[in-house]
Amino acid sequence: MTNSTLPESFRDLEPFVDEWALATREERYDTRMARTIDELDRFYDAIAPRAEEAIDYLNGFDLEELPEAETTLLHLMYSLVMVSYPVNVFRQPKIPDSGAAFFDTVVEPEV
């Protein structure tokens, strides 16, 4: 029996689970905003090369009936999306030139 929280073929990503496998957009955004660009880079550089493989793997499941390990992997992919613009475009966690503006989600989208 294993204590792994990810599917076997993605266990190398385990070090990122506690910090980045977050269930809500708000949690992912708050984590992004609390990290430096170097921390976002480390996460992105580890996860992005595995993204296509993870998506292909997850496409083999019914989204409404994902097992726990696959749900954790999906949450990592959601976090990857959350940090992709800061890493590739903004080069900082916050959207440039946005001042004190912020976006607060009232309702999570249904999946």
Backbone as a chain_set.jsonl record, in Angstrom:
{"seq": "MTNSTLPESFRDLEPFVDEWALATREERYDTRMARTIDELDRFYDAIAPRAEEAIDYLNGFDLEELPEAETTLLHLMYSLVMVSYPVNVFRQPKIPDSGAAFFDTVVEPEV", "coords": {"N": [[0.849, -1.187, 0.0], [0.514, 2.224, -0.771], [1.308, 5.634, 0.115], [1.017, 7.56, -1.697], [-0.252, 10.393, -3.43], [-0.732, 10.841, -6.033], [-1.316, 9.507, -9.355], [0.55, 6.592, -10.309], [2.363, 6.98, -12.538], [2.918, 9.654, -12.344], [4.205, 10.273, -10.043], [6.589, 11.587, -9.592], [5.932, 14.198, -9.358], [5.001, 14.624, -6.857], [6.259, 16.308, -4.831], [5.049, 18.769, -5.205], [2.415, 18.65, -4.546], [1.238, 19.242, -1.935], [1.395, 22.031, -1.791], [0.319, 22.959, -4.231], [-1.823, 21.419, -5.313], [-4.669, 22.296, -5.318], [-8.092, 22.775, -4.523], [-9.83, 24.882, -5.249], [-10.29, 27.811, -7.326], [-9.839, 30.197, -6.025], [-8.092, 29.448, -3.921], [-5.908, 28.636, -5.47], [-5.244, 31.044, -6.78], [-4.663, 32.71, -4.572], [-2.414, 31.354, -3.596], [-0.667, 31.655, -5.754], [-0.331, 34.465, -5.666], [0.991, 34.73, -3.266], [3.51, 33.785, -3.688], [6.885, 34.023, -4.941], [8.234, 35.049, -8.131], [10.286, 33.327, -8.777], [9.604, 31.026, -7.327], [7.212, 30.376, -8.606], [8.236, 29.872, -11.141], [9.769, 27.531, -10.611], [7.749, 25.673, -9.975], [6.238, 25.732, -12.386], [8.203, 24.931, -14.273], [8.619, 22.303, -13.516], [6.112, 21.076, -13.818], [4.932, 21.797, -16.323], [6.289, 20.42, -18.52], [5.128, 17.937, -18.289], [2.485, 18.275, -18.769], [0.94, 17.771, -21.188], [1.026, 14.988, -21.291], [-0.26, 14.447, -18.856], [-2.81, 15.504, -19.349], [-3.658, 13.883, -21.486], [-3.709, 11.449, -20.11], [-5.676, 11.983, -18.113], [-7.878, 12.376, -19.741], [-8.78, 9.861, -20.174], [-10.607, 9.266, -18.258], [-13.839, 9.59, -16.705], [-14.875, 12.746, -16.013], [-16.654, 13.356, -13.992], [-16.383, 11.269, -12.28], [-13.825, 10.998, -11.198], [-11.123, 9.304, -9.723], [-9.456, 9.725, -6.514], [-6.601, 10.161, -6.698], [-6.329, 10.947, -9.351], [-7.883, 13.224, -9.358], [-6.301, 14.858, -7.78], [-4.108, 15.161, -9.504], [-5.414, 16.551, -11.57], [-5.986, 18.934, -10.205], [-3.383, 19.905, -9.897], [-2.871, 20.473, -12.586], [-4.724, 22.518, -13.006], [-3.569, 24.471, -11.37], [-1.238, 24.863, -12.778], [-2.223, 26.192, -15.039], [-3.027, 28.512, -13.733], [-0.583, 29.689, -13.065], [0.683, 30.056, -15.473], [0.506, 32.438, -17.124], [1.654, 34.451, -15.396], [4.284, 33.392, -15.3], [5.103, 33.118, -18.017], [4.385, 35.504, -19.308], [3.826, 37.878, -17.65], [5.955, 37.882, -15.831], [5.912, 38.173, -13.108], [4.017, 37.603, -10.094], [1.62, 39.111, -9.885], [-0.793, 40.763, -11.995], [0.561, 43.011, -14.249], [0.536, 46.578, -13.858], [-1.96, 46.761, -12.639], [-2.589, 47.958, -10.32], [-4.315, 48.426, -7.299], [-6.353, 46.796, -7.903], [-8.362, 43.828, -7.889], [-9.526, 40.452, -8.405], [-12.299, 38.681, -7.458], [-13.688, 35.582, -7.06], [-17.042, 34.706, -7.171], [-18.577, 32.444, -7.55], [-17.587, 29.139, -8.147], [-16.809, 27.724, -11.316], [-18.807, 25.127, -12.733], [-17.744, 21.843, -13.263]], "CA": [[0.0, 0.0, 0.0], [1.322, 3.437, -0.884], [0.715, 6.872, 0.602], [1.088, 8.506, -2.795], [-1.496, 11.093, -3.732], [-0.827, 10.975, -7.484], [-1.186, 8.245, -10.094], [1.923, 6.076, -10.311], [3.235, 7.56, -13.572], [3.139, 11.082, -12.065], [4.69, 10.383, -8.663], [7.708, 12.529, -9.513], [5.369, 15.528, -9.091], [4.535, 14.638, -5.458], [6.706, 17.443, -4.011], [4.234, 19.961, -5.446], [1.016, 18.378, -4.2], [0.753, 19.961, -0.749], [1.307, 23.468, -2.043], [-0.319, 23.369, -5.482], [-3.0, 20.627, -5.71], [-5.705, 23.021, -4.588], [-9.408, 22.471, -5.072], [-10.594, 26.024, -5.758], [-9.593, 28.877, -8.029], [-9.416, 31.174, -5.02], [-6.893, 28.912, -3.272], [-4.813, 28.68, -6.438], [-4.877, 32.447, -6.978], [-4.012, 33.175, -3.343], [-1.089, 30.749, -3.551], [0.131, 32.36, -6.772], [-0.014, 35.814, -5.206], [1.866, 34.638, -2.095], [4.794, 33.228, -4.104], [7.758, 34.85, -5.78], [8.301, 34.551, -9.505], [11.191, 32.169, -8.775], [8.827, 29.87, -6.87], [6.292, 30.038, -9.694], [9.072, 29.264, -12.185], [10.113, 26.158, -10.218], [6.541, 24.856, -10.145], [5.935, 25.668, -13.811], [9.232, 24.146, -14.963], [8.448, 20.886, -13.171], [4.804, 20.556, -14.223], [4.617, 22.053, -17.739], [6.71, 19.366, -19.455], [4.29, 16.753, -18.105], [1.092, 18.677, -18.932], [0.27, 17.053, -22.277], [0.889, 13.605, -20.837], [-1.284, 14.429, -17.806], [-4.113, 15.736, -19.985], [-3.998, 12.64, -22.192], [-4.038, 10.461, -19.086], [-6.952, 12.342, -17.481], [-8.943, 12.215, -20.73], [-9.244, 8.477, -20.109], [-11.532, 9.122, -17.136], [-15.044, 10.417, -16.647], [-14.588, 13.868, -15.128], [-17.584, 13.317, -12.857], [-16.08, 10.117, -11.428], [-12.372, 10.885, -11.073], [-10.583, 8.81, -8.457], [-8.766, 10.75, -5.726], [-5.273, 10.456, -7.231], [-6.506, 11.665, -10.616], [-8.37, 14.557, -8.989], [-5.108, 15.595, -7.336], [-3.386, 15.516, -10.723], [-6.202, 17.596, -12.229], [-5.77, 20.175, -9.461], [-2.059, 20.41, -10.293], [-3.002, 21.063, -13.925], [-5.406, 23.807, -12.828], [-2.577, 25.409, -10.843], [-0.346, 25.181, -13.895], [-2.908, 27.236, -15.809], [-3.023, 29.728, -12.916], [0.74, 30.328, -13.042], [1.295, 30.134, -16.803], [0.677, 33.826, -17.556], [2.699, 35.113, -14.602], [5.607, 32.872, -15.656], [5.444, 33.32, -19.432], [4.054, 36.825, -19.843], [3.969, 38.987, -16.7], [7.208, 37.753, -15.088], [5.631, 38.509, -11.714], [2.747, 36.953, -9.731], [0.485, 40.007, -10.073], [-0.959, 41.322, -13.332], [1.213, 44.334, -14.274], [-0.241, 47.808, -14.005], [-3.34, 46.586, -12.179], [-2.76, 48.727, -9.093], [-4.926, 47.734, -6.167], [-7.482, 46.007, -8.396], [-8.294, 42.387, -7.685], [-10.668, 39.705, -8.915], [-12.759, 37.728, -6.456], [-14.682, 34.689, -7.632], [-18.23, 34.53, -6.352], [-18.999, 31.055, -7.711], [-16.674, 28.315, -8.947], [-17.479, 27.129, -12.479], [-19.079, 23.704, -12.622], [-16.959, 21.022, -14.182]], "C": [[0.888, 1.242, 0.0], [0.57, 4.639, -0.315], [0.704, 7.94, -0.481], [-0.284, 9.127, -3.056], [-1.687, 11.305, -5.225], [-0.788, 9.602, -8.135], [0.291, 7.865, -10.233], [2.841, 6.762, -11.314], [3.524, 9.046, -13.362], [3.693, 11.31, -10.659], [5.878, 11.329, -8.511], [7.23, 13.951, -9.206], [4.865, 15.676, -7.653], [5.023, 15.845, -4.65], [5.85, 18.699, -4.164], [2.791, 19.821, -4.969], [0.529, 19.232, -3.042], [0.52, 21.437, -1.021], [0.408, 23.842, -3.219], [-1.539, 22.552, -5.906], [-4.201, 21.142, -4.923], [-7.05, 22.925, -5.308], [-10.137, 23.668, -5.691], [-9.704, 27.037, -6.461], [-9.068, 29.899, -7.032], [-8.148, 30.714, -4.301], [-5.688, 28.981, -4.218], [-4.321, 30.109, -6.662], [-4.147, 32.988, -5.754], [-2.6, 32.612, -3.217], [-0.17, 31.42, -4.553], [0.582, 33.72, -6.258], [0.954, 35.811, -4.02], [3.263, 34.132, -2.439], [5.589, 34.24, -4.925], [7.741, 34.28, -7.201], [9.244, 33.358, -9.583], [10.47, 30.904, -8.319], [7.831, 29.419, -7.939], [7.056, 29.367, -10.836], [9.393, 27.807, -11.859], [8.923, 25.222, -10.409], [6.256, 24.654, -11.636], [6.924, 24.758, -14.553], [9.129, 22.658, -14.67], [7.174, 20.304, -13.779], [4.559, 20.686, -15.733], [5.086, 20.957, -18.689], [5.862, 18.096, -19.372], [2.816, 17.033, -18.412], [0.358, 17.883, -20.016], [0.026, 15.597, -21.896], [-0.215, 13.49, -19.779], [-2.682, 14.604, -18.395], [-4.566, 14.486, -20.734], [-4.432, 11.558, -21.207], [-5.421, 10.738, -18.487], [-8.13, 12.216, -18.447], [-9.487, 10.788, -20.766], [-10.245, 8.222, -18.996], [-12.763, 9.988, -17.347], [-14.783, 11.5, -15.61], [-15.463, 13.857, -13.874], [-17.266, 12.193, -11.877], [-14.574, 9.911, -11.278], [-11.989, 10.295, -9.715], [-9.757, 9.904, -7.774], [-7.404, 11.129, -6.311], [-5.369, 11.267, -8.526], [-7.048, 13.072, -10.361], [-7.211, 15.429, -8.529], [-4.29, 16.04, -8.536], [-4.11, 16.631, -11.471], [-6.001, 18.936, -11.523], [-4.387, 20.759, -9.739], [-2.112, 21.068, -11.662], [-3.717, 22.412, -13.856], [-4.428, 24.863, -12.3], [-1.569, 25.798, -11.911], [-0.949, 26.292, -14.747], [-2.829, 28.566, -15.056], [-1.665, 30.441, -12.946], [1.333, 30.542, -14.432], [1.489, 31.574, -17.29], [1.707, 34.564, -16.71], [4.11, 34.668, -15.005], [5.996, 33.28, -17.073], [5.227, 34.735, -19.962], [4.394, 37.941, -18.852], [5.346, 39.056, -16.045], [7.095, 38.291, -13.656], [4.282, 37.878, -11.365], [1.506, 37.797, -10.044], [0.406, 40.473, -11.526], [-0.349, 42.725, -13.337], [0.212, 45.465, -14.459], [-1.691, 47.666, -13.578], [-3.596, 47.304, -10.864], [-3.325, 47.883, -7.978], [-6.109, 46.869, -6.595], [-7.263, 44.53, -8.111], [-9.566, 41.762, -8.218], [-11.044, 38.686, -7.856], [-13.87, 36.88, -7.073], [-15.85, 34.526, -6.667], [-18.666, 33.073, -6.381], [-17.961, 30.34, -8.57], [-17.436, 27.786, -10.162], [-17.716, 25.638, -12.243], [-18.284, 22.966, -13.66], [-17.776, 19.82, -14.557]], "O": [[1.9, 1.289, 0.7], [-0.66, 4.649, -0.274], [0.41, 9.103, -0.204], [-1.321, 8.478, -2.922], [-2.689, 11.883, -5.645], [-0.289, 8.643, -7.546], [1.164, 8.732, -10.268], [3.979, 7.092, -10.981], [4.293, 9.637, -14.12], [3.648, 12.43, -10.15], [6.142, 11.819, -7.413], [8.032, 14.809, -8.836], [4.361, 16.735, -7.278], [4.255, 16.366, -3.841], [5.926, 19.6, -3.329], [2.034, 20.792, -4.993], [-0.505, 19.888, -3.161], [-0.447, 22.02, -0.531], [-0.198, 24.913, -3.219], [-2.246, 22.985, -6.816], [-4.676, 20.499, -3.988], [-7.125, 22.986, -6.535], [-10.979, 23.483, -6.57], [-8.5, 27.1, -6.209], [-7.958, 30.408, -7.193], [-7.23, 31.508, -4.097], [-4.586, 29.342, -3.806], [-3.116, 30.351, -6.725], [-3.121, 33.655, -5.889], [-1.689, 33.315, -2.781], [0.982, 31.722, -4.239], [1.749, 34.085, -6.401], [1.66, 36.795, -3.798], [4.118, 34.057, -1.557], [5.04, 35.171, -5.513], [7.284, 33.159, -7.425], [9.016, 32.455, -10.389], [10.702, 29.827, -8.868], [7.635, 28.222, -8.149], [6.571, 28.403, -11.429], [9.301, 26.942, -12.73], [9.067, 24.12, -10.937], [6.058, 23.525, -12.085], [6.522, 23.921, -15.361], [9.518, 21.837, -15.501], [7.168, 19.15, -14.21], [4.028, 19.762, -16.349], [4.339, 20.591, -19.596], [5.881, 17.275, -20.289], [1.985, 16.129, -18.324], [-0.737, 17.376, -19.772], [-1.046, 15.047, -22.149], [-1.009, 12.55, -19.804], [-3.624, 13.928, -17.982], [-5.722, 14.078, -20.627], [-5.404, 10.843, -21.446], [-6.241, 9.827, -18.37], [-9.258, 11.975, -18.017], [-10.55, 10.547, -21.336], [-10.687, 7.088, -18.805], [-12.729, 10.984, -18.07], [-14.5, 11.195, -14.451], [-15.033, 14.31, -12.813], [-17.808, 12.159, -10.772], [-14.103, 8.774, -11.236], [-12.479, 10.744, -8.679], [-9.403, 10.899, -8.407], [-7.092, 12.316, -6.408], [-4.567, 12.173, -8.755], [-6.701, 14.008, -11.08], [-7.154, 16.614, -8.86], [-3.827, 17.179, -8.581], [-3.468, 17.563, -11.957], [-5.86, 19.966, -12.183], [-4.235, 21.978, -9.808], [-1.478, 22.1, -11.883], [-3.352, 23.344, -14.572], [-4.459, 26.014, -12.735], [-1.1, 26.936, -11.943], [-0.25, 27.229, -15.131], [-2.595, 29.614, -15.657], [-1.611, 31.667, -12.86], [2.393, 31.155, -14.552], [2.552, 31.894, -17.823], [2.565, 35.248, -17.267], [5.028, 35.487, -15.045], [7.115, 33.743, -17.295], [5.83, 35.118, -20.965], [5.162, 38.847, -19.177], [5.846, 40.139, -15.741], [8.062, 38.794, -13.084], [3.475, 37.639, -12.264], [0.466, 37.259, -10.423], [1.428, 40.566, -12.206], [-0.716, 43.55, -12.499], [-0.813, 45.318, -15.126], [-2.561, 48.368, -14.093], [-4.712, 47.261, -10.345], [-2.873, 46.764, -7.738], [-6.787, 46.277, -5.755], [-6.132, 44.044, -8.093], [-10.559, 42.449, -8.455], [-10.199, 37.912, -7.406], [-14.872, 37.411, -7.551], [-15.656, 34.242, -5.485], [-19.077, 32.524, -5.358], [-17.512, 30.866, -9.589], [-18.608, 27.434, -10.037], [-16.895, 24.972, -11.613], [-18.163, 23.409, -14.802], [-17.317, 18.979, -15.329]]}, "num_chains": 1, "name": "protein.A"}
